[in-house]
mmCIF file of C-alpha atoms in Angstrom:
data_model
loop_
_atom_site.group_PDB
_atom_site.id
_atom_site.type_symbol
_atom_site.label_atom_id
_atom_site.label_comp_id
_atom_site.label_asym_id
_atom_site.label_seq_id
_atom_site.Cartn_x
_atom_site.Cartn_y
_atom_site.Cartn_z
ATOM 1 C CA MET A 737 100.642 89.886 80.898
ATOM 2 C CA VAL A 738 101.237 89.904 84.648
ATOM 3 C CA GLY A 739 98.432 89.041 87.010
ATOM 4 C CA ILE A 740 97.095 87.089 89.955
ATOM 5 C CA VAL A 741 97.364 83.330 89.525
ATOM 6 C CA SER A 742 95.676 82.408 92.797
ATOM 7 C CA TYR A 743 94.913 83.831 96.215
ATOM 8 C CA GLY A 744 94.080 82.865 99.768
ATOM 9 C CA THR A 745 92.558 84.639 102.741
ATOM 10 C CA TYR A 746 92.371 84.004 106.457
ATOM 11 C CA ILE A 747 90.274 85.627 109.176
ATOM 12 C CA PRO A 748 90.579 84.461 112.797
ATOM 13 C CA ALA A 749 87.500 82.652 114.098
ATOM 14 C CA TYR A 750 87.010 84.695 117.258
ATOM 15 C CA ARG A 751 84.784 87.795 117.267
ATOM 16 C CA ILE A 752 84.002 90.624 119.636
ATOM 17 C CA ARG A 753 80.898 92.777 119.345
ATOM 18 C CA LEU A 754 81.316 96.524 119.136
ATOM 19 C CA ALA A 755 78.399 96.884 121.524
ATOM 20 C CA ASP A 756 80.404 95.033 124.189
ATOM 21 C CA ILE A 757 83.430 97.300 123.681
ATOM 22 C CA ALA A 758 81.220 100.382 123.915
ATOM 23 C CA ALA A 759 79.526 99.119 127.071
ATOM 24 C CA ALA A 760 82.915 98.460 128.702
ATOM 25 C CA TRP A 761 83.788 102.152 128.231
ATOM 26 C CA LYS A 762 80.294 103.271 129.285
ATOM 27 C CA LYS A 763 79.443 104.476 125.787
ATOM 28 C CA ASN A 764 76.053 104.139 124.128
ATOM 29 C CA PRO A 765 76.321 100.887 122.110
ATOM 30 C CA ASP A 766 73.577 101.875 119.657
ATOM 31 C CA GLU A 767 75.263 105.190 118.870
ATOM 32 C CA VAL A 768 78.676 103.563 118.358
ATOM 33 C CA VAL A 769 77.387 100.760 116.137
ATOM 34 C CA GLY A 770 75.121 103.128 114.227
ATOM 35 C CA SER A 771 77.871 105.657 113.528
ATOM 36 C CA LEU A 772 80.448 103.084 112.399
ATOM 37 C CA GLY A 773 78.135 100.683 110.580
ATOM 38 C CA VAL A 774 80.055 97.718 112.031
ATOM 39 C CA THR A 775 78.648 95.195 114.493
ATOM 40 C CA GLU A 776 81.648 92.975 115.263
ATOM 41 C CA LYS A 777 85.331 92.482 114.465
ATOM 42 C CA SER A 778 87.750 89.561 114.288
ATOM 43 C CA VAL A 779 90.065 88.829 117.200
ATOM 44 C CA PRO A 780 93.170 86.609 116.946
ATOM 45 C CA ALA A 781 93.528 83.641 119.278
ATOM 46 C CA ILE A 782 96.241 83.749 121.932
ATOM 47 C CA ASP A 783 98.601 81.797 119.654
ATOM 48 C CA GLU A 784 97.917 83.845 116.498
ATOM 49 C CA ASP A 785 99.901 86.788 115.162
ATOM 50 C CA ALA A 786 100.792 88.351 111.802
ATOM 51 C CA VAL A 787 103.081 85.390 111.009
ATOM 52 C CA THR A 788 100.484 82.669 111.579
ATOM 53 C CA ILE A 789 97.813 84.713 109.808
ATOM 54 C CA ALA A 790 100.081 85.267 106.785
ATOM 55 C CA LEU A 791 100.909 81.550 106.681
ATOM 56 C CA GLU A 792 97.265 80.472 106.914
ATOM 57 C CA ALA A 793 96.348 82.776 104.018
ATOM 58 C CA ALA A 794 99.224 81.444 101.896
ATOM 59 C CA LEU A 795 98.381 77.801 102.644
ATOM 60 C CA LYS A 796 94.893 78.320 101.217
ATOM 61 C CA ILE A 797 96.486 78.824 97.776
ATOM 62 C CA PHE A 798 97.962 75.344 97.730
ATOM 63 C CA GLU A 799 94.947 73.461 99.146
ATOM 64 C CA ASP A 800 93.660 72.901 95.597
ATOM 65 C CA LYS A 801 95.050 69.489 94.585
ATOM 66 C CA ASN A 802 94.655 70.362 90.892
ATOM 67 C CA PHE A 803 96.820 73.462 91.282
ATOM 68 C CA GLN A 804 100.131 72.719 89.557
ATOM 69 C CA CYS A 805 102.232 75.350 91.347
ATOM 70 C CA LYS A 806 104.264 74.301 94.381
ATOM 71 C CA PRO A 807 105.645 76.511 97.161
ATOM 72 C CA SER A 808 109.144 75.703 95.874
ATOM 73 C CA ASP A 809 108.242 77.472 92.592
ATOM 74 C CA ILE A 810 108.028 80.813 94.420
ATOM 75 C CA GLU A 811 110.978 83.092 93.654
ATOM 76 C CA ALA A 812 110.022 86.118 95.763
ATOM 77 C CA LEU A 813 107.984 86.430 98.954
ATOM 78 C CA PHE A 814 107.042 89.800 100.464
ATOM 79 C CA VAL A 815 104.973 90.269 103.627
ATOM 80 C CA GLY A 816 103.468 93.659 104.406
ATOM 81 C CA SER A 817 102.266 94.390 107.929
ATOM 82 C CA GLU A 818 102.006 97.013 110.661
ATOM 83 C CA SER A 819 102.224 94.283 113.284
ATOM 84 C CA HIS A 820 105.271 92.122 112.517
ATOM 85 C CA PRO A 821 105.784 90.208 115.791
ATOM 86 C CA TYR A 822 109.576 90.571 115.733
ATOM 87 C CA ALA A 823 111.613 93.769 115.513
ATOM 88 C CA VAL A 824 114.533 91.645 114.289
ATOM 89 C CA ASN A 825 113.551 88.394 112.515
ATOM 90 C CA PRO A 826 111.752 88.625 109.182
ATOM 91 C CA THR A 827 108.152 87.500 108.941
ATOM 92 C CA SER A 828 108.735 86.622 105.276
ATOM 93 C CA THR A 829 111.427 84.022 105.986
ATOM 94 C CA ILE A 830 109.375 82.379 108.741
ATOM 95 C CA VAL A 831 106.442 82.060 106.348
ATOM 96 C CA GLY A 832 108.755 80.832 103.580
ATOM 97 C CA GLU A 833 110.271 78.183 105.853
ATOM 98 C CA LEU A 834 106.913 76.850 107.058
ATOM 99 C CA LEU A 835 105.445 76.990 103.554
ATOM 100 C CA GLY A 836 108.350 74.978 102.124
ATOM 101 C CA VAL A 837 109.609 77.569 99.649
ATOM 102 C CA GLY A 838 113.233 76.544 100.071
ATOM 103 C CA HIS A 839 116.105 79.025 100.118
ATOM 104 C CA ASN A 840 116.546 80.336 96.577
ATOM 105 C CA TYR A 841 114.042 83.167 96.782
ATOM 106 C CA LEU A 842 113.971 86.896 97.501
ATOM 107 C CA ALA A 843 112.326 87.711 100.842
ATOM 108 C CA ALA A 844 111.406 91.062 102.353
ATOM 109 C CA ASP A 845 109.218 92.508 105.085
ATOM 110 C CA LEU A 846 107.369 95.737 104.296
ATOM 111 C CA GLU A 847 105.875 98.267 106.693
ATOM 112 C CA PHE A 848 103.458 101.040 105.773
ATOM 113 C CA ALA A 849 100.278 102.116 107.535
ATOM 114 C CA CYS A 850 97.388 100.399 105.751
ATOM 115 C CA LYS A 851 99.147 99.729 102.421
ATOM 116 C CA ALA A 852 102.209 97.542 103.012
ATOM 117 C CA GLY A 853 100.515 94.526 101.455
ATOM 118 C CA THR A 854 99.600 96.290 98.215
ATOM 119 C CA ALA A 855 103.100 97.776 98.036
ATOM 120 C CA GLY A 856 104.427 94.218 98.107
ATOM 121 C CA LEU A 857 102.017 93.213 95.360
ATOM 122 C CA GLN A 858 103.240 96.064 93.148
ATOM 123 C CA ALA A 859 106.880 95.141 93.802
ATOM 124 C CA ILE A 860 106.271 91.478 92.915
ATOM 125 C CA ALA A 861 104.428 92.515 89.751
ATOM 126 C CA GLY A 862 107.397 94.663 88.754
ATOM 127 C CA LEU A 863 109.838 91.786 89.232
ATOM 128 C CA ILE A 864 107.694 89.506 87.087
ATOM 129 C CA GLY A 865 107.084 92.140 84.433
ATOM 130 C CA SER A 866 110.817 92.777 84.090
ATOM 131 C CA GLY A 867 111.503 89.057 83.663
ATOM 132 C CA GLN A 868 113.611 88.736 86.824
ATOM 133 C CA ILE A 869 111.297 86.164 88.415
ATOM 134 C CA SER A 870 108.512 83.875 87.215
ATOM 135 C CA LEU A 871 106.311 83.508 90.289
ATOM 136 C CA GLY A 872 105.999 85.637 93.411
ATOM 137 C CA LEU A 873 103.894 85.722 96.564
ATOM 138 C CA ALA A 874 102.669 88.975 98.127
ATOM 139 C CA ILE A 875 100.987 88.808 101.540
ATOM 140 C CA GLY A 876 99.304 91.385 103.721
ATOM 141 C CA ALA A 877 98.607 90.366 107.331
ATOM 142 C CA ASP A 878 97.851 92.282 110.502
ATOM 143 C CA THR A 879 96.547 92.112 114.032
ATOM 144 C CA ALA A 880 94.951 95.052 115.813
ATOM 145 C CA GLN A 881 97.370 97.635 117.208
ATOM 146 C CA SER A 882 94.754 99.988 118.641
ATOM 147 C CA LYS A 883 95.055 101.567 122.063
ATOM 148 C CA PRO A 884 92.269 100.753 124.559
ATOM 149 C CA HIS A 885 89.501 103.396 124.536
ATOM 150 C CA ASP A 886 90.727 104.721 121.178
ATOM 151 C CA ILE A 887 88.335 104.978 118.224
ATOM 152 C CA LEU A 888 90.496 102.420 116.374
ATOM 153 C CA GLU A 889 89.654 99.833 119.032
ATOM 154 C CA TYR A 890 86.189 99.468 117.533
ATOM 155 C CA THR A 891 87.224 98.561 113.983
ATOM 156 C CA SER A 892 90.929 97.627 113.983
ATOM 157 C CA ALA A 893 90.877 93.840 113.594
ATOM 158 C CA ALA A 894 92.926 90.883 112.313
ATOM 159 C CA ALA A 895 93.082 89.171 108.910
ATOM 160 C CA GLY A 896 95.405 88.212 106.073
ATOM 161 C CA ALA A 897 95.375 87.936 102.280
ATOM 162 C CA ALA A 898 97.945 86.254 100.035
ATOM 163 C CA PHE A 899 98.267 86.735 96.275
ATOM 164 C CA LEU A 900 100.328 84.506 94.000
ATOM 165 C CA LEU A 901 101.429 86.441 90.931
ATOM 166 C CA GLY A 902 102.674 85.119 87.614
ATOM 167 C CA SER A 903 102.654 85.735 83.872
ATOM 168 C CA ASP A 904 101.083 84.087 80.850
ATOM 169 C CA LYS A 905 104.428 83.626 79.147
ATOM 170 C CA GLY A 906 107.923 82.756 80.330
ATOM 171 C CA ASP A 907 111.329 84.164 79.612
ATOM 172 C CA ARG A 908 113.010 80.747 79.783
ATOM 173 C CA GLY A 909 110.890 78.831 77.300
ATOM 174 C CA ASP A 910 108.508 77.631 79.990
ATOM 175 C CA THR A 911 105.139 78.760 81.241
ATOM 176 C CA MET A 912 105.594 81.089 84.180
ATOM 177 C CA ASN A 913 102.349 80.217 85.885
ATOM 178 C CA LYS A 914 103.027 76.472 85.702
ATOM 179 C CA GLY A 915 99.800 75.675 83.872
ATOM 180 C CA LYS A 916 97.508 77.803 86.031
ATOM 181 C CA LYS A 917 95.600 80.531 84.210
ATOM 182 C CA ILE A 918 95.768 84.125 85.382
ATOM 183 C CA ILE A 919 92.478 84.947 87.090
ATOM 184 C CA ALA A 920 92.987 88.728 87.310
ATOM 185 C CA GLU A 921 95.267 90.723 85.024
ATOM 186 C CA LEU A 922 97.101 93.689 86.521
ATOM 187 C CA LEU A 923 96.506 96.296 83.829
ATOM 188 C CA ALA A 924 97.910 99.311 85.683
ATOM 189 C CA TYR A 925 98.315 100.764 89.133
ATOM 190 C CA THR A 926 99.314 104.030 90.715
ATOM 191 C CA SER A 927 100.365 105.163 94.172
ATOM 192 C CA TYR A 928 99.739 108.180 96.359
ATOM 193 C CA SER A 929 102.140 108.593 99.279
ATOM 194 C CA SER A 930 102.373 111.357 101.864
ATOM 195 C CA ASP A 931 103.729 111.992 105.357
ATOM 196 C CA THR A 932 100.292 112.094 106.954
ATOM 197 C CA PRO A 933 100.551 112.682 110.728
ATOM 198 C CA ASP A 934 97.332 110.899 111.682
ATOM 199 C CA PHE A 935 98.854 108.304 114.019
ATOM 200 C CA TRP A 936 102.282 106.788 114.582
ATOM 201 C CA ARG A 937 104.176 104.559 116.993
ATOM 202 C CA ARG A 938 107.783 104.985 118.095
ATOM 203 C CA ASP A 939 110.050 101.991 118.668
ATOM 204 C CA GLY A 940 109.336 100.397 122.034
ATOM 205 C CA ILE A 941 105.879 101.954 122.330
ATOM 206 C CA ARG A 942 103.035 99.427 122.384
ATOM 207 C CA TYR A 943 100.251 101.429 120.755
ATOM 208 C CA PRO A 944 100.130 104.090 118.024
#
């Protein structure tokens, strides 16, 4: 079976209250907070972006000293984001370099509004299920891309999640998950995709 071997998350430490955003635009803070059901959101530090957030989430996986997997065991690394900091320069290879994955791995950046990370997870699961790789890392990481005074400004925030995927049996006579039990089996998944014109951002434009 294919499943999640381990995972890590990262949320920037800084916060901003929705009431403060509403007050800045002369809106009623109580009405805004009451309608959205959110009181605050995470804000990245000046030196944080989708790359650093993705890396921090991935590093959490390997903080466990009893965890037998090493970054060099990873054979595929996909990073899904709407806010890759570089138009040309993959986020996935930067994360792989800083994580110490090496060079013999498949890397790819994915982009898709609100589901690039899960698309990467499905792709990694497919590679493992077909026997092409033993261990893969899927990461979703983003920073807010909302335009000032837009409704998204109130809830669009920053965070990252990394999922290390493996299998309970190997195709090369070894154990794919390197001695770590699968904590969540991927039984099935499905996708729904459409060209939904809710918001978009052309190349060179700062906000969607």
